[in-house]
CSV table of N, CA and C in Angstrom, one decimal:
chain,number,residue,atom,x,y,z
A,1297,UNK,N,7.5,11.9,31.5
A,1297,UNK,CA,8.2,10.9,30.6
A,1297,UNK,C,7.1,10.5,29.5
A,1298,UNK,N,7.5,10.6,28.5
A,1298,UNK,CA,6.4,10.4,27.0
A,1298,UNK,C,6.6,8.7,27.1
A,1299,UNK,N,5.2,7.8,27.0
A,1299,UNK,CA,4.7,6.5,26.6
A,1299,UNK,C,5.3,6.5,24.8
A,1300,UNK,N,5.4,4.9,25.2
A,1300,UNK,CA,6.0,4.3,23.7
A,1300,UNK,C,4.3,4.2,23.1
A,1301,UNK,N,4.8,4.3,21.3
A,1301,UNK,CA,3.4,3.8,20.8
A,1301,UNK,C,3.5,2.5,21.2
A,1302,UNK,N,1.7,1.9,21.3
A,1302,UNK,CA,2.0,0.9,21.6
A,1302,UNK,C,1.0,0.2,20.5
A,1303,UNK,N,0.8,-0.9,19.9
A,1303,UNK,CA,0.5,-1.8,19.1
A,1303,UNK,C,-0.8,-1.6,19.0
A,1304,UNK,N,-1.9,-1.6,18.5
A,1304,UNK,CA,-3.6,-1.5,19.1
A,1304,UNK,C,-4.2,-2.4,17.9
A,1305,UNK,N,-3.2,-3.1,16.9
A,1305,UNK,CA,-4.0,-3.5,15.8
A,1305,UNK,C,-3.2,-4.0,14.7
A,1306,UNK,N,-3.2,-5.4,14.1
A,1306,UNK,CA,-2.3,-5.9,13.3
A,1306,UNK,C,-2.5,-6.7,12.9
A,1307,UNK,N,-2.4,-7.0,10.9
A,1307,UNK,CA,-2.9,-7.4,10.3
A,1307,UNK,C,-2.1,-8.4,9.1
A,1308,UNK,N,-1.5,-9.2,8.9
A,1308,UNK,CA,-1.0,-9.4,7.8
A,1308,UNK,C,-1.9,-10.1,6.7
A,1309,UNK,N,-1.8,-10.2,5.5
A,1309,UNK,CA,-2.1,-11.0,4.5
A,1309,UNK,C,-1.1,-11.3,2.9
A,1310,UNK,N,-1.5,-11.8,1.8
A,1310,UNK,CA,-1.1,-12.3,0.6
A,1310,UNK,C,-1.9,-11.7,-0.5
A,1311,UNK,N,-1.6,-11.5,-1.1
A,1311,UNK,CA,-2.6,-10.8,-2.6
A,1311,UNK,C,-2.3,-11.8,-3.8
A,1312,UNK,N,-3.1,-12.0,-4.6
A,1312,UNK,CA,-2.8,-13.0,-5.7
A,1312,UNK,C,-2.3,-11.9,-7.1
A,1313,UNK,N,-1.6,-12.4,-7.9
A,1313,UNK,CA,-1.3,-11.5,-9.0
A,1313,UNK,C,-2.5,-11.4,-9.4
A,1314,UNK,N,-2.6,-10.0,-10.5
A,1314,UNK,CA,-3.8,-9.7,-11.2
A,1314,UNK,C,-5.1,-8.8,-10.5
A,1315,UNK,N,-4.7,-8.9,-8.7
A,1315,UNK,CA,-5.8,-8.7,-8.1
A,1315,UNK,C,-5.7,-6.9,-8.6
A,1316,UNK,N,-7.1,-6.6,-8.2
A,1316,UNK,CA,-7.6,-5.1,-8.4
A,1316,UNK,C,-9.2,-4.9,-7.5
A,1317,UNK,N,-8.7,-4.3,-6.7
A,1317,UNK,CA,-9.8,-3.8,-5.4
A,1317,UNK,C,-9.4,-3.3,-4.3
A,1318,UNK,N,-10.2,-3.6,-2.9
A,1318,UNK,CA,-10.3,-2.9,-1.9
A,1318,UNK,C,-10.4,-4.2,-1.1
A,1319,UNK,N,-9.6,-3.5,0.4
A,1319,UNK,CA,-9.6,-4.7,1.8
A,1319,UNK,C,-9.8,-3.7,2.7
A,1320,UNK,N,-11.4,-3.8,3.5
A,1320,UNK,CA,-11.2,-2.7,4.4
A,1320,UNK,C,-11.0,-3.1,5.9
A,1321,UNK,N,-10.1,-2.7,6.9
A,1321,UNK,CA,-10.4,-2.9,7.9
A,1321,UNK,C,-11.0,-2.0,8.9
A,1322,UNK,N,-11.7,-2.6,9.9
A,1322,UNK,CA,-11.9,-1.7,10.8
A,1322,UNK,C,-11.4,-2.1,12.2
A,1323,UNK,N,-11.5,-0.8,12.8
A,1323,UNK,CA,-10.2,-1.0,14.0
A,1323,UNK,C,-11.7,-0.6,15.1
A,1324,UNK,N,-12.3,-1.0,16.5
A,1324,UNK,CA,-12.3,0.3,16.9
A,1324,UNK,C,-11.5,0.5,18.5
A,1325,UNK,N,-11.4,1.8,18.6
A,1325,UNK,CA,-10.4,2.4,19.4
A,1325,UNK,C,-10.8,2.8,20.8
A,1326,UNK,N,-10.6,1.9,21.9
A,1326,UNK,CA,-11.4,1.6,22.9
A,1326,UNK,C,-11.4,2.8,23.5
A,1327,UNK,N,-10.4,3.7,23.8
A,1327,UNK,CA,-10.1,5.0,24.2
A,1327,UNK,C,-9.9,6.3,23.4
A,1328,UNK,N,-9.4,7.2,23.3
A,1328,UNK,CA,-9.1,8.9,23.1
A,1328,UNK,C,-7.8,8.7,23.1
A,1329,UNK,N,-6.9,8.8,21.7
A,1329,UNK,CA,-5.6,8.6,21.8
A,1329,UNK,C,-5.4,10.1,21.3
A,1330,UNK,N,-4.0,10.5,21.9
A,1330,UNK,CA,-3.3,11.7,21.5
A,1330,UNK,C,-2.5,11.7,20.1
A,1331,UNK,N,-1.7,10.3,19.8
A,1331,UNK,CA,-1.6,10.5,18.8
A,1331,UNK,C,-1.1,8.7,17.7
A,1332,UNK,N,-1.8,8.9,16.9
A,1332,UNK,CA,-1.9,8.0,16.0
A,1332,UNK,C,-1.4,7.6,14.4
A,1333,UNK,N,-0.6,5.9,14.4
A,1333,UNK,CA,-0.1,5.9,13.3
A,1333,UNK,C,-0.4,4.8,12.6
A,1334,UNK,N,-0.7,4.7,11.1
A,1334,UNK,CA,-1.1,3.9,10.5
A,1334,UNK,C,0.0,3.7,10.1
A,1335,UNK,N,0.7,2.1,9.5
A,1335,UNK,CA,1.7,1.7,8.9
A,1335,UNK,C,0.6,0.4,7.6
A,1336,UNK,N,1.9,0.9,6.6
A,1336,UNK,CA,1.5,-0.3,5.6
A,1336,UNK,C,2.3,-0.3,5.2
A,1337,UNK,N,2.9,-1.7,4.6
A,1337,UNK,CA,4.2,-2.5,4.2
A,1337,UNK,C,4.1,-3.7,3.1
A,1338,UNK,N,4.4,-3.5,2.2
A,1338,UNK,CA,3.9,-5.0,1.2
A,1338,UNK,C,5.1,-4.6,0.0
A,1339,UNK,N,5.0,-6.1,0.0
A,1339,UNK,CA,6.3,-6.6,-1.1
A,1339,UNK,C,6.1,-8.2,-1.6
A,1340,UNK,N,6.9,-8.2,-3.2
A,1340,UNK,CA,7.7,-7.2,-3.5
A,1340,UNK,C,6.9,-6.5,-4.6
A,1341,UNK,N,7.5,-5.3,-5.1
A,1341,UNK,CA,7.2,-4.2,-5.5
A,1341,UNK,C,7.1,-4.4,-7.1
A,1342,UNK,N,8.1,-4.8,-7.4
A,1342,UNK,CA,8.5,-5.0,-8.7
A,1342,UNK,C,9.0,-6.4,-9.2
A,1343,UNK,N,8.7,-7.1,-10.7
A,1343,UNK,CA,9.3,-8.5,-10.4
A,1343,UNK,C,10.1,-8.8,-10.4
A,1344,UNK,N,10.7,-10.4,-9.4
A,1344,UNK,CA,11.6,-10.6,-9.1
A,1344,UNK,C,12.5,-11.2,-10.1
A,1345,UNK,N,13.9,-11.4,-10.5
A,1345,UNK,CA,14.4,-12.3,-11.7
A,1345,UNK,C,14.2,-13.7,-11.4
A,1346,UNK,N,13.7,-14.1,-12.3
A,1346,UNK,CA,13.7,-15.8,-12.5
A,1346,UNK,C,12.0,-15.8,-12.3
A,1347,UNK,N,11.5,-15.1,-12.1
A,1347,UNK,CA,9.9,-14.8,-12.2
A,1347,UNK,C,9.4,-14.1,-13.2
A,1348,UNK,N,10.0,-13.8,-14.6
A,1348,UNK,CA,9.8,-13.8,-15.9
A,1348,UNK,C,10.0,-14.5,-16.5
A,1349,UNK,N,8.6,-15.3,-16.9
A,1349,UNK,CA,8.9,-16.5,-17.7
A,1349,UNK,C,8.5,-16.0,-19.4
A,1350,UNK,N,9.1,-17.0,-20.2
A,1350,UNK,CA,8.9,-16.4,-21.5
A,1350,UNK,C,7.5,-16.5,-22.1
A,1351,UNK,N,6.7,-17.4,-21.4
A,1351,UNK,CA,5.4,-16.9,-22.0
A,1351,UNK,C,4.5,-15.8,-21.2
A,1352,UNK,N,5.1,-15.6,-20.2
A,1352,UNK,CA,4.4,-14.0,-19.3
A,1352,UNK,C,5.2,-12.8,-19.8
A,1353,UNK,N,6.5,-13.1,-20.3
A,1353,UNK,CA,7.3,-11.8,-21.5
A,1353,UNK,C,6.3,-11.7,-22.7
A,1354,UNK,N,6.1,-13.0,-23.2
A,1354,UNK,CA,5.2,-12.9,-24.7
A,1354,UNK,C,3.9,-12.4,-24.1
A,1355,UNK,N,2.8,-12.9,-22.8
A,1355,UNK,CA,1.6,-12.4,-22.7
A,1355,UNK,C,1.7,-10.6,-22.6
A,1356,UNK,N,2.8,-9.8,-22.0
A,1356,UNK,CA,3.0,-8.4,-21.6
A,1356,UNK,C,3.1,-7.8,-22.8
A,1357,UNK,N,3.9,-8.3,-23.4
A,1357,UNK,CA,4.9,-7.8,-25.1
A,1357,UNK,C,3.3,-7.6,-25.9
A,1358,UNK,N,2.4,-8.6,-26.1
A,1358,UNK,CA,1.0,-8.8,-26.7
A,1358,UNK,C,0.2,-7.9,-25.9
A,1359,UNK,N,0.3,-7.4,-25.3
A,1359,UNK,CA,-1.0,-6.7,-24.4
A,1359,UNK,C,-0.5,-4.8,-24.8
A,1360,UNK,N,0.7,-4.9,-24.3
A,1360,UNK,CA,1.3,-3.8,-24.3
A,1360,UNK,C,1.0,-3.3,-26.0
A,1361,UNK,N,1.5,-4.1,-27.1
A,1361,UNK,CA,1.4,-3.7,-28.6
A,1361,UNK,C,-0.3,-3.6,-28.6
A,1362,UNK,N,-1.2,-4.2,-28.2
A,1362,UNK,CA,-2.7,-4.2,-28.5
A,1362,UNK,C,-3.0,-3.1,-27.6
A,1363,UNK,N,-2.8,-3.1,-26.9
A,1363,UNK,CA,-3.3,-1.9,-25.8
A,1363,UNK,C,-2.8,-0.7,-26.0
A,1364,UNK,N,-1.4,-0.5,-26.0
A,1364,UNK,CA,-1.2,0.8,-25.8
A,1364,UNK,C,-0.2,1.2,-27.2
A,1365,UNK,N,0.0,0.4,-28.1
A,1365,UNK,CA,0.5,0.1,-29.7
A,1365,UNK,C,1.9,0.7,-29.5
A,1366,UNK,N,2.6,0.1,-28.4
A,1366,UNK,CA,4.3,0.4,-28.2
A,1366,UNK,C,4.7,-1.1,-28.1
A,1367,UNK,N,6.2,-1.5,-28.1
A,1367,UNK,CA,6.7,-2.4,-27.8
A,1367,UNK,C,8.1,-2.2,-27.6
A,1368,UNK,N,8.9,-2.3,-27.0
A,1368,UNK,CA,10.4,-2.4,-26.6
A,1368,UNK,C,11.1,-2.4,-28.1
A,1369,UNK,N,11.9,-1.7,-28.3
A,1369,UNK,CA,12.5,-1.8,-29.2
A,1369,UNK,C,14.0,-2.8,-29.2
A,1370,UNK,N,14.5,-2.5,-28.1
A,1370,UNK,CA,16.0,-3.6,-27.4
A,1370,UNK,C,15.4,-4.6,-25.9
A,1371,UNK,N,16.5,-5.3,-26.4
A,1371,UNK,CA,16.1,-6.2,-25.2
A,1371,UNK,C,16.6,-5.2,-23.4
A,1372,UNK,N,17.3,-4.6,-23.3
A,1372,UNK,CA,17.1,-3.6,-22.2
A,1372,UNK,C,16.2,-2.9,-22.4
A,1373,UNK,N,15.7,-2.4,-23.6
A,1373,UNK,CA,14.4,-1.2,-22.8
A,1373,UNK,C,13.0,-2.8,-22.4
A,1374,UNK,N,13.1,-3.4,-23.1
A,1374,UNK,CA,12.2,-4.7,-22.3
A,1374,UNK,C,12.3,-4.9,-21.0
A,1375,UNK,N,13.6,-5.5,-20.5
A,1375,UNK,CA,14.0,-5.4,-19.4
A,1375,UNK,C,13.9,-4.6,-17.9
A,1376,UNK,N,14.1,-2.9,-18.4
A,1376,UNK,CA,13.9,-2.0,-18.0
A,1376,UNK,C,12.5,-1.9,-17.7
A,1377,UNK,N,11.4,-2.4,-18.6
A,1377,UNK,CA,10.1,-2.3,-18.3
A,1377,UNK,C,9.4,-3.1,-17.9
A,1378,UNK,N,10.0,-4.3,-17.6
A,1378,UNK,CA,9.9,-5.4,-16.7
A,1378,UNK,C,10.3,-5.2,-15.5
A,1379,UNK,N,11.1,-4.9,-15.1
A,1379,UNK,CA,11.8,-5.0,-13.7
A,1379,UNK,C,12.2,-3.8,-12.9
A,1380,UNK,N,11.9,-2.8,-14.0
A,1380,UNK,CA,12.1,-1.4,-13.1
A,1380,UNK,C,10.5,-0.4,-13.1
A,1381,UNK,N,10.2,-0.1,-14.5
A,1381,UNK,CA,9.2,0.7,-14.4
A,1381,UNK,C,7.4,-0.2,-14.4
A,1382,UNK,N,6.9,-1.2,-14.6
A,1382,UNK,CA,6.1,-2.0,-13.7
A,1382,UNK,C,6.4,-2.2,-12.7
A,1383,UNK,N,5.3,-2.1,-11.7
A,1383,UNK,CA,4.5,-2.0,-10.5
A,1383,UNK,C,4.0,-2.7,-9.8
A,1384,UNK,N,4.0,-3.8,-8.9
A,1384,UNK,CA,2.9,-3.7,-8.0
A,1384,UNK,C,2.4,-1.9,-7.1
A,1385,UNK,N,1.0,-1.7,-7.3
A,1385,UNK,CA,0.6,0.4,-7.0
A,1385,UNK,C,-0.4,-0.5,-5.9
A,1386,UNK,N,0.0,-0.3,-4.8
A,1386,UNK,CA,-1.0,-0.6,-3.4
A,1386,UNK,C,-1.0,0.8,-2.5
A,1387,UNK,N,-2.2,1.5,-2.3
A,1387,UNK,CA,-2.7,2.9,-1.7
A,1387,UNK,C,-2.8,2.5,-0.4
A,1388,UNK,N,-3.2,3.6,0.6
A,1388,UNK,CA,-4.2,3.9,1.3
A,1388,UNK,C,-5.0,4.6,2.0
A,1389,UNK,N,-5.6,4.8,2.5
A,1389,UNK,CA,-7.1,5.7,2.5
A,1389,UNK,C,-7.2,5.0,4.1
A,1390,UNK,N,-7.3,6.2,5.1
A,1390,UNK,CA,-8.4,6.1,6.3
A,1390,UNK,C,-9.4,7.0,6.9
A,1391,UNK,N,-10.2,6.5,7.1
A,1391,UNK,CA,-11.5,7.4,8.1
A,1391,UNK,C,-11.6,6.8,9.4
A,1392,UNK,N,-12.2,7.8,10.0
A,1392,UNK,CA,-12.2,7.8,11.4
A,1392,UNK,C,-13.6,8.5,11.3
A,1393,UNK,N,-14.5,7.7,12.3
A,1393,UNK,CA,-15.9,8.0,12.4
A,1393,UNK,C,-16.9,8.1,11.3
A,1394,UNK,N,-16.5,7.5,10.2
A,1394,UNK,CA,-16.5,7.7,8.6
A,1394,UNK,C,-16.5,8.9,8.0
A,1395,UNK,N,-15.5,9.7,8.6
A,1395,UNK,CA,-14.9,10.9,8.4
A,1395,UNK,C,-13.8,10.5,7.5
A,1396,UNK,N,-13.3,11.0,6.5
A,1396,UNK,CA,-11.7,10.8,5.5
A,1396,UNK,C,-10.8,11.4,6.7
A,1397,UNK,N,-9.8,11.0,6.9
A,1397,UNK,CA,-8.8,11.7,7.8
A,1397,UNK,C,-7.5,11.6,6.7
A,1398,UNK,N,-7.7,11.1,6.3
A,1398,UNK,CA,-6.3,11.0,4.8
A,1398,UNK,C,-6.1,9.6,4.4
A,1399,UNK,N,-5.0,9.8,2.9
A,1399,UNK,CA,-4.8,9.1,2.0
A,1399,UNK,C,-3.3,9.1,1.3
A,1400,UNK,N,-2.8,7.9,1.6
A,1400,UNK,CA,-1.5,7.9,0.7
A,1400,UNK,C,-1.2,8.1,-0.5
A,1401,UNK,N,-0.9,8.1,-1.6
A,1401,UNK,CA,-0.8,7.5,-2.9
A,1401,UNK,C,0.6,8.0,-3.2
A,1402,UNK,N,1.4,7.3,-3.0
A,1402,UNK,CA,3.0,7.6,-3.3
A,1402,UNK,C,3.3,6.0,-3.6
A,1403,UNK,N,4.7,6.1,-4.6
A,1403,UNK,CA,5.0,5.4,-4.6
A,1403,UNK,C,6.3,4.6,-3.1
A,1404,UNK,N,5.8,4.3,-2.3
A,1404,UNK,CA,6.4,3.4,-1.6
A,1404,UNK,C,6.2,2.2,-1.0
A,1405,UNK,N,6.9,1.3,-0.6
A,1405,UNK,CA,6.7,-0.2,0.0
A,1405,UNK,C,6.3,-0.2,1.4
A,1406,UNK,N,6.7,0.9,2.3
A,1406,UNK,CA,6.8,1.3,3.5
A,1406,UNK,C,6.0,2.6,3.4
A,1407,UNK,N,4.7,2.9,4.1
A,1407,UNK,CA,4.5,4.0,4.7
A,1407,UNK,C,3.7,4.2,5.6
A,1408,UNK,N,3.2,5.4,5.9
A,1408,UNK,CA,3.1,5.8,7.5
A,1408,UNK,C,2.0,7.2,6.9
A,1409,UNK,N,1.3,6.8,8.1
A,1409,UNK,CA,0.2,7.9,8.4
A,1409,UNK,C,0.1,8.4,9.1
A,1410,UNK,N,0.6,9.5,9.7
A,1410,UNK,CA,0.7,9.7,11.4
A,1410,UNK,C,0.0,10.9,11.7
A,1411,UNK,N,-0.9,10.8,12.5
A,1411,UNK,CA,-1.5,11.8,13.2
A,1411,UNK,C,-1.3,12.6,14.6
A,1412,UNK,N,-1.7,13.4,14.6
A,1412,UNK,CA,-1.2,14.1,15.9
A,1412,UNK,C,-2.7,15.6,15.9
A,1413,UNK,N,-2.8,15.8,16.9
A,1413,UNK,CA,-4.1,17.0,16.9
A,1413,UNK,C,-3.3,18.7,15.8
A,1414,UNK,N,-1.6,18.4,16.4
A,1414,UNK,CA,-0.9,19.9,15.4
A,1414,UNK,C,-0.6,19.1,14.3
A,1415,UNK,N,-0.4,18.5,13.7
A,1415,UNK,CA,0.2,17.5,12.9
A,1415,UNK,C,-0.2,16.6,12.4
A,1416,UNK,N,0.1,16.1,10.5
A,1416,UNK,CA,-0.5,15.0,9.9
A,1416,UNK,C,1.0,14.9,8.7
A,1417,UNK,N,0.8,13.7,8.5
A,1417,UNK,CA,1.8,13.0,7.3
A,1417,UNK,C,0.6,13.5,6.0
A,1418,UNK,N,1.7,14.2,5.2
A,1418,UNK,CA,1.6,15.1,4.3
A,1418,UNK,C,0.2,14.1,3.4
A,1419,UNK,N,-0.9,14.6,2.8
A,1419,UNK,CA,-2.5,13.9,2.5
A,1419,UNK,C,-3.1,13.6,3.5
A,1420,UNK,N,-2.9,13.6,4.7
A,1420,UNK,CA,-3.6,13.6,5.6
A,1420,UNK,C,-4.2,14.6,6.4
A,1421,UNK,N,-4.8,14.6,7.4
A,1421,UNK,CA,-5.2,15.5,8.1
A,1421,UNK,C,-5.2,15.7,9.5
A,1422,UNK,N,-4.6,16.5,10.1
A,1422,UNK,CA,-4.3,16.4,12.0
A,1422,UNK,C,-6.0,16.1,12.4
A,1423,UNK,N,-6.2,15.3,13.9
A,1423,UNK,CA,-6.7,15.2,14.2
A,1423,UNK,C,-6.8,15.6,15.4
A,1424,UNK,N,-8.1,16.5,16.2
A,1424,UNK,CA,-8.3,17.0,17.6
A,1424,UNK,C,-9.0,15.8,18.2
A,1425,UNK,N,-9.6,14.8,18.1
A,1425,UNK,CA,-9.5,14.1,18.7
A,1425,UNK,C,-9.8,12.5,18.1
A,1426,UNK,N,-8.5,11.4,18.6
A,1426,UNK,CA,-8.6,10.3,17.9
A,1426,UNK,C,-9.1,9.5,18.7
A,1427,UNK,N,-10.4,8.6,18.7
A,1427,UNK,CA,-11.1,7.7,19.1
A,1427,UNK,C,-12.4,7.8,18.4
A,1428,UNK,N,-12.7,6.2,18.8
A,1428,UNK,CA,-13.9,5.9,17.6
A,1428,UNK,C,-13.6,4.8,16.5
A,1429,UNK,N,-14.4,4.8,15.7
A,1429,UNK,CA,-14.1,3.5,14.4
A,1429,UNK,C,-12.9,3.7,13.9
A,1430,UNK,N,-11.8,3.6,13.5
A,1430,UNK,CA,-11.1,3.6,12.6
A,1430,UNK,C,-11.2,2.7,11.2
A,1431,UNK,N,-11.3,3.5,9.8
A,1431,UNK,CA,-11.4,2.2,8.6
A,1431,UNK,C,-10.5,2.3,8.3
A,1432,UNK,N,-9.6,1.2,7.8
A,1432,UNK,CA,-8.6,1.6,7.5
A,1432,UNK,C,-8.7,0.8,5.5
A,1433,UNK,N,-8.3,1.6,4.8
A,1433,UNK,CA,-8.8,0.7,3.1
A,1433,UNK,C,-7.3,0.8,2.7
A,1434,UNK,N,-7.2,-0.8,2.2
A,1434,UNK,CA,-6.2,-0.7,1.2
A,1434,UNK,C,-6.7,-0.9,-0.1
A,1435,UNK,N,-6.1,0.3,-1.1
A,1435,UNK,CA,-6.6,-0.1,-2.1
A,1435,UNK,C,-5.5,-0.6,-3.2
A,1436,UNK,N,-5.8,-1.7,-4.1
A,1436,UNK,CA,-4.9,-2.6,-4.8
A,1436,UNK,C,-5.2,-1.9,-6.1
A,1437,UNK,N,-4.0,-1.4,-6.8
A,1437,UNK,CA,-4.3,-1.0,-8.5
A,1437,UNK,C,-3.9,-1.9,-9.5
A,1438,UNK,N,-2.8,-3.0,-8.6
A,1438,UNK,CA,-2.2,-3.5,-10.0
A,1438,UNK,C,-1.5,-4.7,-8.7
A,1439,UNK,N,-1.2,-5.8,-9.0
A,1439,UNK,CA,-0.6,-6.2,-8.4
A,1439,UNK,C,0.3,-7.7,-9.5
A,1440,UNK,N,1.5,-7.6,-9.4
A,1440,UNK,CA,2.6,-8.3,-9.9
A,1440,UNK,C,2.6,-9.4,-10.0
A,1441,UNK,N,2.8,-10.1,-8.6
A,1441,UNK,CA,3.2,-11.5,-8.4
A,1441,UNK,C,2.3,-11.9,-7.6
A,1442,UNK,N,2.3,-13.5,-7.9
A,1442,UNK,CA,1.3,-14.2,-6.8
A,1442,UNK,C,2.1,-14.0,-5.2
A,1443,UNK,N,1.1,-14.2,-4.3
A,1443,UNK,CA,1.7,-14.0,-3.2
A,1443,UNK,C,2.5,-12.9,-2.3
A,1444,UNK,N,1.9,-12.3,-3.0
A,1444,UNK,CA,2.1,-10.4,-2.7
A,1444,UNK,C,1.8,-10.2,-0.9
A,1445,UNK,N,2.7,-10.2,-0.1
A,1445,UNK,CA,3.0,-9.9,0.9
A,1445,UNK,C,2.8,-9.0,2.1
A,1446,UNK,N,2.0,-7.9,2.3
A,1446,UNK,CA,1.5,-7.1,2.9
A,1446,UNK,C,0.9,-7.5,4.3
A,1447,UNK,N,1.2,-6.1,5.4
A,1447,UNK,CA,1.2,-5.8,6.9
A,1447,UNK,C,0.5,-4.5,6.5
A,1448,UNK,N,-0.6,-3.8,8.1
A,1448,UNK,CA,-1.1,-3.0,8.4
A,1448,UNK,C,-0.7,-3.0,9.6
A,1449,UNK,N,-0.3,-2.1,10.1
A,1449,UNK,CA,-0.5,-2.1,11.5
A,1449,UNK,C,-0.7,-0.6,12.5
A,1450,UNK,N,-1.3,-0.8,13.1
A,1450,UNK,CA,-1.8,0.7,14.0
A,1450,UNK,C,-1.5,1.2,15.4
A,1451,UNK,N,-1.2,1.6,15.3
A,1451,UNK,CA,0.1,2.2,16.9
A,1451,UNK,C,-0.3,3.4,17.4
A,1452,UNK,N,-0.5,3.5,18.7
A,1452,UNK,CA,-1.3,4.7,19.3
A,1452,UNK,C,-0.4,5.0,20.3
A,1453,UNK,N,-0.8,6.3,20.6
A,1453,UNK,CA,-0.2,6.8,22.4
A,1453,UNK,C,-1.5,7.4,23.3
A,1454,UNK,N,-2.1,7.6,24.2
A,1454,UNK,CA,-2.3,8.0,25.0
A,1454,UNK,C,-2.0,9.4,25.0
């Protein structure tokens, strides 16, 4: 009969808007697991309505014309680039033994690293044997709103 993953590691925290860096954790892994999953989860993603205020519309509208010399022509394509195509972009990156064993970079809210000795979640790399330090790095590109929401968590089998 195959063992459930079981929990080995769990983390929550908050991000402030504006943040840009790195949070590393390290795990380490008291035994030799057969197969191993990293999860990361943080929200929300994009901003929320009623969380555009008109002087954070006028600070974007000013940044975006100086910086990159475009500006919304209609109040939907504004909109649209407020609430759909801006980003909170949160990665991540693990090693094992300060080995890379892989790296996310997709856009999702929810994802998963999963290892196995035949097997890895697509950037990653299978692993023949998991024990040892685990780091696990989140890295922050851009982040939205104050109070940015995020879980780590690490799940093993035997």
């Amino acid at each position: 009969m195959e063992t459930q993953m079981q929990t080995i590691y769990h983390v929550e925290g908050k991000l402030c808007r504006d943040f840009v860096g790195q949070i590393s954790y390290t795990v380490c892994l008291e035994q030799a697991y057969e197969e191993l999953d990293i999860e990361f989860t943080f929200g929300p993603r994009h901003f929320q309505p009623g969380e555009v205020t008109e002087e954070l519309e006028q600070k974007l509208l000013t940044y975006c014309k100086k910086e990159y010399g475009v500006s919304p022509s209609t109040k939907e394509e504004l909109e649209d680039a407020l609430y759909h195509q801006m980003k909170t972009e949160i990665h991540t990156l693990a090693m094992l033994n300060d080995e890379f064993i892989g790296g996310i970079h997709r856009q999702l809210s929810t994802r998963h690293m999963h290892f196995t000795p035949q097997e890895a979640t697509e950037g990653c790399i299978p692993q023949p044997s998991m024990e040892g330090v685990l780091k696990v790095i989140i890295l922050a590109f851009s982040v939205l709103s104050d109070n940015t929401e995020y879980s780590l968590t690490v799940r093993a089998r035997q």
